[in-house]
CSV table of C-alpha atoms in Angstrom, one decimal:
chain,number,residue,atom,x,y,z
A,96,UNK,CA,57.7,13.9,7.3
A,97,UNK,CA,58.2,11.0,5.1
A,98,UNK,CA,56.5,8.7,7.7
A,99,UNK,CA,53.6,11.1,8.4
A,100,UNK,CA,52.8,11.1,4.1
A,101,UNK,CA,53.3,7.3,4.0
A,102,UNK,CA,50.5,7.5,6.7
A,103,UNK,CA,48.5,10.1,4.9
A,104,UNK,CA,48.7,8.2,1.2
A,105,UNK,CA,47.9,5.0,3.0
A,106,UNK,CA,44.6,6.4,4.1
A,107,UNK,CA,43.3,8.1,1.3
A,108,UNK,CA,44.0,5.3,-0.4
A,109,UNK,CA,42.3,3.0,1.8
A,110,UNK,CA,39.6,5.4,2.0
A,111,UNK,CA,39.1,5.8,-2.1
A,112,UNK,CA,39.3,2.0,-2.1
A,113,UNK,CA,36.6,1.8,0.3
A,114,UNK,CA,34.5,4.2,-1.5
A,115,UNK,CA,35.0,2.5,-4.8
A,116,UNK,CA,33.8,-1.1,-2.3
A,117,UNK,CA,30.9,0.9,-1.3
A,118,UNK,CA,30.2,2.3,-4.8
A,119,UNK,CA,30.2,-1.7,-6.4
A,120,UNK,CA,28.0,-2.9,-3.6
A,121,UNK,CA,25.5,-0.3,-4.3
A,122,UNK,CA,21.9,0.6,-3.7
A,123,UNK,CA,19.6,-0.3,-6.4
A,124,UNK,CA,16.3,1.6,-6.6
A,125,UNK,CA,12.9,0.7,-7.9
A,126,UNK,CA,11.4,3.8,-8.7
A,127,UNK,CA,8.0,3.6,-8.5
A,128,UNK,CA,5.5,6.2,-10.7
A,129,UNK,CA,2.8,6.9,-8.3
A,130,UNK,CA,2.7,8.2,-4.6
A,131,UNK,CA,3.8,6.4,-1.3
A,132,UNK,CA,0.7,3.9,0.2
A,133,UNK,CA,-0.8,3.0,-2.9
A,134,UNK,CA,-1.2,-0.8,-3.9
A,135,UNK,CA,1.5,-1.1,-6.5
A,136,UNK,CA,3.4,0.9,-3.7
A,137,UNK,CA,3.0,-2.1,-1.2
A,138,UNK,CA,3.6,-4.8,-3.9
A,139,UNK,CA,7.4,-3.1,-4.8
A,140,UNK,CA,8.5,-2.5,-1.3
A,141,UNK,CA,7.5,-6.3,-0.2
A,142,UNK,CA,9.3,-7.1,-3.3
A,143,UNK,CA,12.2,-4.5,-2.4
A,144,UNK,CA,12.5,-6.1,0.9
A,145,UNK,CA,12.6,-10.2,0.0
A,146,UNK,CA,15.4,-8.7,-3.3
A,147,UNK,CA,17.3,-6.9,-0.2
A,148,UNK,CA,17.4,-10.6,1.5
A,149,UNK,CA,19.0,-11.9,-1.2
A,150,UNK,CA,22.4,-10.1,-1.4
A,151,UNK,CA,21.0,-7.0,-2.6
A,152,UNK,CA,20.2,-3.5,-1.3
A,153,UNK,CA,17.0,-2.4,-2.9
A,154,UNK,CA,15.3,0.8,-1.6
A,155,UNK,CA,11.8,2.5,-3.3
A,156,UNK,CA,11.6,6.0,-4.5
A,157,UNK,CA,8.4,7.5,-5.2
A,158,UNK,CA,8.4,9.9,-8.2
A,159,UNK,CA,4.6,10.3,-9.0
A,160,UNK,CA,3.1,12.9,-11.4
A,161,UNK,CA,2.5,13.1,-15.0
A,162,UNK,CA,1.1,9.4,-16.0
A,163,UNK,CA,4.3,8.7,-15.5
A,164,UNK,CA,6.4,10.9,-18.0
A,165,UNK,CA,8.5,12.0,-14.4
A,166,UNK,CA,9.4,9.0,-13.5
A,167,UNK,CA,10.1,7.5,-16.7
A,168,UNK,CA,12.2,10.8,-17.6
A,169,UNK,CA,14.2,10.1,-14.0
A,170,UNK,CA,15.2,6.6,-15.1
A,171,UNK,CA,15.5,7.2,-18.6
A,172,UNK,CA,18.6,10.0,-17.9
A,173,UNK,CA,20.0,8.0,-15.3
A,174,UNK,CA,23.5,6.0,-15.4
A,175,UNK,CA,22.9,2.4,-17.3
A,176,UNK,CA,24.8,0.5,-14.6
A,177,UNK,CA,21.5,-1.6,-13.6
A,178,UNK,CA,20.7,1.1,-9.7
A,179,UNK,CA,18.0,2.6,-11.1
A,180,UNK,CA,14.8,0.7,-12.4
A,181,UNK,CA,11.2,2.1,-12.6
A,182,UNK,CA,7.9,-0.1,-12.4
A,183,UNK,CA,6.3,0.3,-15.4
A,184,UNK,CA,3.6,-0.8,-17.5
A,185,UNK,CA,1.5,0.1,-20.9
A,186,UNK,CA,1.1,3.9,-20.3
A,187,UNK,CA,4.6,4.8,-19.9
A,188,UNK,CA,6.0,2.3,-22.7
A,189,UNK,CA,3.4,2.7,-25.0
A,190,UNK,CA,0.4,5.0,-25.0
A,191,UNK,CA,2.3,7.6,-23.5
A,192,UNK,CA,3.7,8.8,-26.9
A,193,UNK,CA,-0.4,8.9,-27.9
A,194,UNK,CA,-1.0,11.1,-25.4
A,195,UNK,CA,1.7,13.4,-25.2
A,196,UNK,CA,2.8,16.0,-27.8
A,197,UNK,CA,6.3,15.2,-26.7
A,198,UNK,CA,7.8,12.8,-24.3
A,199,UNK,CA,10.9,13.7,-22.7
A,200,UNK,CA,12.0,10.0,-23.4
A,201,UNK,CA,12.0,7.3,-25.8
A,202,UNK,CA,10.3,4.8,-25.0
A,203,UNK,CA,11.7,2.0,-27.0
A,204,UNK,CA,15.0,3.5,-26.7
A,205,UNK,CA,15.5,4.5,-23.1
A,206,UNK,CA,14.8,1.5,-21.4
A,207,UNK,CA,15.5,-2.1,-21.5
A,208,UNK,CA,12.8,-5.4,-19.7
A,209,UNK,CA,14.4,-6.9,-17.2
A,210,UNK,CA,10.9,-9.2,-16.1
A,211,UNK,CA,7.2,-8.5,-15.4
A,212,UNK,CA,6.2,-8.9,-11.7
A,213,UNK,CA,2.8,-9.2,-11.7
A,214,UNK,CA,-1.0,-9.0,-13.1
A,215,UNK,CA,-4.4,-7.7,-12.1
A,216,UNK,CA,-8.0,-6.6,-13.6
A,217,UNK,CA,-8.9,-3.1,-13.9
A,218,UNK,CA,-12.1,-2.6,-11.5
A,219,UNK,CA,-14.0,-0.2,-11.2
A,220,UNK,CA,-15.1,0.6,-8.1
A,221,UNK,CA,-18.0,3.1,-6.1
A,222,UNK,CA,-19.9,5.2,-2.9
A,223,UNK,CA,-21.5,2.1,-1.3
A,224,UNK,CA,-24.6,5.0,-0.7
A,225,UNK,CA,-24.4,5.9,-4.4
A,226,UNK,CA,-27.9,4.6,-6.1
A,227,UNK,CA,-26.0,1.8,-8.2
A,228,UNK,CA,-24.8,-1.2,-7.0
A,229,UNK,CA,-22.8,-2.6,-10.3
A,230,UNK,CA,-21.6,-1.8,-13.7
A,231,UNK,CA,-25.2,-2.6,-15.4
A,232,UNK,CA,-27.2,-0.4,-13.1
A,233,UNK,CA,-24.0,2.5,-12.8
A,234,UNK,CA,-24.5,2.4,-17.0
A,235,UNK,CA,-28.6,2.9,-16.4
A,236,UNK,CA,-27.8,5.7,-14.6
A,237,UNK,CA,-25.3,7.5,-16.4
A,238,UNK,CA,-28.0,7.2,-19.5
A,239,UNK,CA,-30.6,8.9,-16.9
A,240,UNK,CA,-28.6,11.2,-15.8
A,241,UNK,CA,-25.7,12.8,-18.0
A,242,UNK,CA,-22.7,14.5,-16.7
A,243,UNK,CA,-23.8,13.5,-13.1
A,244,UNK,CA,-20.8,10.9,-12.3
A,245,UNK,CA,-17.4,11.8,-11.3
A,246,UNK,CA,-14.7,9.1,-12.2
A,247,UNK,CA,-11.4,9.6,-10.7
A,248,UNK,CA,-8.1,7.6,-12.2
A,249,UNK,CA,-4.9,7.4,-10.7
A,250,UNK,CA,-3.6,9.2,-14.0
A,251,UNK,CA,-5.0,10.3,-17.7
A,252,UNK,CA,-2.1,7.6,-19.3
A,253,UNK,CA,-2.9,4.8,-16.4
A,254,UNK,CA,-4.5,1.9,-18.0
A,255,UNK,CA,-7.2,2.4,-15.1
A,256,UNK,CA,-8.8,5.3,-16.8
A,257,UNK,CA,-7.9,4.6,-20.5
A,258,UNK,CA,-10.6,1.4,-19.8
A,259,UNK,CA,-13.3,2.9,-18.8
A,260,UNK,CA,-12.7,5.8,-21.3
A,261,UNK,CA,-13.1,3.1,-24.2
A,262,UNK,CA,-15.3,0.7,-22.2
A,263,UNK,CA,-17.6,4.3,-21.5
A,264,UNK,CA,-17.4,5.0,-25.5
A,265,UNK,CA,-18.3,1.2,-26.7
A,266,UNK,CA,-21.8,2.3,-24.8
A,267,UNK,CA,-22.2,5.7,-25.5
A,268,UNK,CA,-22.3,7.3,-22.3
A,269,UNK,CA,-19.6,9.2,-20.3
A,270,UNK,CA,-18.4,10.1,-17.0
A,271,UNK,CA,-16.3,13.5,-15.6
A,272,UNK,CA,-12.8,12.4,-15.9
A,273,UNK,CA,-10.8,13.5,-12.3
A,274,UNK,CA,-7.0,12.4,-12.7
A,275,UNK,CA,-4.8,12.1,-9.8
A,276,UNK,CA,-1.4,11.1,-9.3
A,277,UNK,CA,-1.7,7.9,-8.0
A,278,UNK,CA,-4.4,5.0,-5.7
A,279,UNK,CA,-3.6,6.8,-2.9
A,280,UNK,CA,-4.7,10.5,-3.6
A,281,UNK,CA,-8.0,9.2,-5.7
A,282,UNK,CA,-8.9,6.8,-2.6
A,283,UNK,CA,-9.4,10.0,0.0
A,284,UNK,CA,-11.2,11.6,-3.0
A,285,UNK,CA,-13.2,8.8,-2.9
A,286,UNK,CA,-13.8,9.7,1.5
A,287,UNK,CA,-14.4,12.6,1.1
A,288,UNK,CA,-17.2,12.1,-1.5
A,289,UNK,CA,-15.5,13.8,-4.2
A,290,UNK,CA,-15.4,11.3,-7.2
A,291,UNK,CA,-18.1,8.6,-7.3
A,292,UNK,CA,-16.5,5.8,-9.2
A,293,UNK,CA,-13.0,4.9,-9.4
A,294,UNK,CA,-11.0,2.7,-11.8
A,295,UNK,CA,-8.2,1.0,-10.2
A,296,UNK,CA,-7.4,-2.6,-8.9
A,297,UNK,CA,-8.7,-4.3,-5.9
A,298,UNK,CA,-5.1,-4.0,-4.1
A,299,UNK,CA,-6.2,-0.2,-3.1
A,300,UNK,CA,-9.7,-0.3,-2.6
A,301,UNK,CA,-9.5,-4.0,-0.8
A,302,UNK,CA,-9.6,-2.1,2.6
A,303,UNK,CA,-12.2,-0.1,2.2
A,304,UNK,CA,-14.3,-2.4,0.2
A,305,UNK,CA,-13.9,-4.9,3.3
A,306,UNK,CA,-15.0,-1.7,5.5
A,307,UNK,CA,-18.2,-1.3,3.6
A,308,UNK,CA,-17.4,2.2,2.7
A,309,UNK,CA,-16.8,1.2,-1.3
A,310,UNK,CA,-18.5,-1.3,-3.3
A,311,UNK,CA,-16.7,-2.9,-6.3
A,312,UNK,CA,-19.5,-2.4,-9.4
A,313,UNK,CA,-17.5,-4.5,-11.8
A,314,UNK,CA,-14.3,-6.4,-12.8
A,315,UNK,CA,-13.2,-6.2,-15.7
A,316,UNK,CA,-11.9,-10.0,-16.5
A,317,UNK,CA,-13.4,-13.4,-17.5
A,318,UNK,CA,-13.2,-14.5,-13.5
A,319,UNK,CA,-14.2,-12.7,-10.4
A,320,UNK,CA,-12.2,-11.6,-8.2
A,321,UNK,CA,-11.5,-14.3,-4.6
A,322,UNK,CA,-11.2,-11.4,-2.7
A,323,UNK,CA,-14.3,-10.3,-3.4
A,324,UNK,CA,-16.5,-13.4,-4.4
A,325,UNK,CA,-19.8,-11.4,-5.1
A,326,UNK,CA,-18.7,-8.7,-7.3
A,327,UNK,CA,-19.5,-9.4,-10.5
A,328,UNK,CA,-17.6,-9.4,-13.5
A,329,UNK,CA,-18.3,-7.0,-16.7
A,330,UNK,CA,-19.2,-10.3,-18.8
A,331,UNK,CA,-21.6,-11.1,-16.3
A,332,UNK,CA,-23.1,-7.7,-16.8
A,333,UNK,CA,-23.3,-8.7,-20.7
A,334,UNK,CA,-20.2,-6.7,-21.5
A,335,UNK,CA,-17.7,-8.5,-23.0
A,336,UNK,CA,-14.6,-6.6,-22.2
A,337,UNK,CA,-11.8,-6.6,-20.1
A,338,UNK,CA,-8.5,-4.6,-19.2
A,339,UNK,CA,-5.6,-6.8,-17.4
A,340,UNK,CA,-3.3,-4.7,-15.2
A,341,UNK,CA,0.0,-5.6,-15.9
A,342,UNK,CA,3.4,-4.6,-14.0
A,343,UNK,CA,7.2,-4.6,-15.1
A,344,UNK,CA,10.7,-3.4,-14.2
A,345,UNK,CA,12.3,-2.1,-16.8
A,346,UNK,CA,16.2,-0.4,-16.4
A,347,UNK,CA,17.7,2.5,-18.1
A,348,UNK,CA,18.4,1.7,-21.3
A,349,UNK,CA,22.2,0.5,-22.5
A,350,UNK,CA,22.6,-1.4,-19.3
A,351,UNK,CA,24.5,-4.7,-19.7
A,352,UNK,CA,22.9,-7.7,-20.3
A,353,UNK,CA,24.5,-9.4,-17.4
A,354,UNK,CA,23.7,-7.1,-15.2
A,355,UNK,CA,20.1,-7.4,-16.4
A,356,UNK,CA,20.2,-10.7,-16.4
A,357,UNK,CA,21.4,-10.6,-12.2
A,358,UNK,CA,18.3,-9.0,-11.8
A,359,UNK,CA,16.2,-10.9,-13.6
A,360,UNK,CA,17.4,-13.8,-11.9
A,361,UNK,CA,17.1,-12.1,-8.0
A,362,UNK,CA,13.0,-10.7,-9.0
A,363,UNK,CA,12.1,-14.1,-10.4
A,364,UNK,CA,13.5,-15.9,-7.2
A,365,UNK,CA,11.5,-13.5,-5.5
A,366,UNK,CA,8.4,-14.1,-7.2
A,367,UNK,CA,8.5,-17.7,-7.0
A,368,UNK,CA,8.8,-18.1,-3.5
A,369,UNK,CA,5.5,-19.4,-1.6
A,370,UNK,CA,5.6,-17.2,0.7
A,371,UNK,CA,5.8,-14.2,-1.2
A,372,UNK,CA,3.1,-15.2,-3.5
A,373,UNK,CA,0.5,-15.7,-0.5
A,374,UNK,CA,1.4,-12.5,0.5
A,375,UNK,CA,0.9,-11.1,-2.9
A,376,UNK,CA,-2.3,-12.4,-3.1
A,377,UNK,CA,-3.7,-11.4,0.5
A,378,UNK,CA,-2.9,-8.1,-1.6
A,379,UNK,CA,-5.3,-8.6,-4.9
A,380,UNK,CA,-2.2,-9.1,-7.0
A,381,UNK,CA,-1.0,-12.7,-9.0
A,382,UNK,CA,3.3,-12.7,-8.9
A,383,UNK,CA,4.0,-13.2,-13.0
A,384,UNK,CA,7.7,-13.3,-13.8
A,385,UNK,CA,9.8,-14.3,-16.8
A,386,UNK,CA,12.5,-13.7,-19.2
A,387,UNK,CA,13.1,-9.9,-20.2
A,388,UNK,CA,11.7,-11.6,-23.8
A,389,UNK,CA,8.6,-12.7,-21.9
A,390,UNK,CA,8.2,-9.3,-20.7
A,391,UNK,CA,8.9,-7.8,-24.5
A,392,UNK,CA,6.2,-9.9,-25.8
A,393,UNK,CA,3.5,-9.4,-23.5
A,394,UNK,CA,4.5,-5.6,-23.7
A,395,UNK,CA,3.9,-5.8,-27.1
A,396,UNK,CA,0.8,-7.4,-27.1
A,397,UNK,CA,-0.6,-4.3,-24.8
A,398,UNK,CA,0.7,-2.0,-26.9
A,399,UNK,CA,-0.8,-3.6,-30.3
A,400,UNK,CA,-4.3,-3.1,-28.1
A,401,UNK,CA,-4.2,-0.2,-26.4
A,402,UNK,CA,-2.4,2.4,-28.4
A,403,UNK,CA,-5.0,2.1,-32.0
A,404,UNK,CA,-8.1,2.3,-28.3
A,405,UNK,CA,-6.4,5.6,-27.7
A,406,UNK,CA,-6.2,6.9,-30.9
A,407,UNK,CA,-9.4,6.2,-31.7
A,408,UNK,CA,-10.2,8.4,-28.9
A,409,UNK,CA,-9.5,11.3,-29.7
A,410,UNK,CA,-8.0,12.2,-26.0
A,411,UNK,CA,-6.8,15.9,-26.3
A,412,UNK,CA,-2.7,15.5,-26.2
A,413,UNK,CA,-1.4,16.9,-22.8
């Protein structure tokens, strides 16, 4: 009997010491705000997958809905041992709290920058059969014909529609707002002929630009785009305005700072590699990495933009 409980205790306690093994190893998951196949999607599992190769295990979780709010409110409550980050960017850490009456997170509070991964211009992009063939000749016919274009967005909070709201308003004409929860719903919408335009980034609508089925009408930077030499930019158009897409990881907040700094360190190596970058590109999308103060800064400087453009317009708080 004693023999048989030596035998017993020995393996519960090799078992609980596995566990605790398995628990310290860990899965660390990226959860990303928008559904599965869309191009920020891609970019964080290719970035999951090289941060796997390097002594971690990194999985994707796909949370979409809400601009947002649902993922962020995921990460937000979960444990601060570094497992759980969320890609973010402007809407959810900034004009969010705009356009909500009350956010289920904070925030400032609820999260902490671990590094941005990467950049992009809004686009805006179109029916190759509709009867415009860029942003100049799209603004013509919105001024002809009121009420008669359908813009989808991948969500009301996404930087990708909050542009063309305010690019819309500098002109004075307007566009039937179709929110969606995420690239990959609004591009079938797009198929199936049920939004017009689309403001996203060329990572989504590369495919079916190259296919001929979409037609990029503008980009909405100083420089055109290399994937798609002959599209013009907004400037060219004689609009001086553009809307950089930009991309972070931020962790729940209260997590340690050397476990932030770990995955600082892990992303960045990530994002400097060649070979990731060419990939990157092939998808519309420039790697940008940095401190968690790089991150802070830029963040701010989006939200000292964006949020007084929201305000101002008068978007009706979900």
């Amino acid at each position: 009997m004693i023999y048989r409980n030596f035998i017993v205790g020995a393996t519960i306690a090799a078992s609980t010491a596995f566990g605790s093994a398995v628990a310290q190893q860990g899965v660390t998951k990226i959860v990303v705000p928008f559904n599965a196949g869309g191009g920020t999607d891609t970019y964080v599992r290719m970035l999951a997958e090289e941060m796997t190769k390097r002594d971690m295990r990194v999985i994707v979780e796909n949370k979409p809905g809400g601009s947002g709010v649902i993922a962020a409110d995921y990460v937000a409550k979960a444990k601060p041992d570094g497992t759980t980050l969320i890609m973010s960017f402007v809407g959810i850490l900034g004009t969010n709290k705009v356009l909500f009456n009350k956010l289920p997170y904070d925030p400032q509070k609820d999260f902490t920058s671990v590094t941005q991964i990467a950049y992009q211009p809004t686009i805006i992009v179109g029916r190759t059969e509709l009867p415009y063939r860029n942003i100049k000749e799209m603004v013509e016919y919105a001024k002809a014909n009121p009420g008669k274009i359908n813009r989808g967005s991948p969500g009301a909070a996404i930087l990708s529609n909050l542009a063309p709201v305010a690019f819309e308003k500098s002109i004075g004409i307007s566009t039937n707002h179709i929110p969606f929860s995420g690239d990959a719903q609004a591009i079938q919408a797009m198929l199936s002929d049920s939004i017009d335009i689309y403001g996203t980034s060329i990572t989504s609508a590369l495919p079916h630009v190259k296919s001929g089925k979409f037609r990029v009408l503008g980009v909405m930077d100083a420089q055109r785009l290399s994937q798609v030499p002959d599209a013009p930019t907004f400037k060219e158009m004689g609009y001086d305005f553009s809307a950089p897409l930009n991309y972070y990881l931020s962790v729940t907040g209260g997590t340690p700072k050397d476990v932030v700094d770990k995955l600082n360190r892990v992303v960045n190596q990530v994002i400097a590699d060649p070979a990731f970058v060419t990939r990157a590109r092939a998808l519309g999308l420039e790697p940008r990495g940095g401190s968690p103060a790089d991150m802070d800064k830029t963040l701010k400087g989006e939200i000292d933009r964006w949020v007084p453009v929201v305000e101002s317009l008068n978007i009706p708080k979900i």
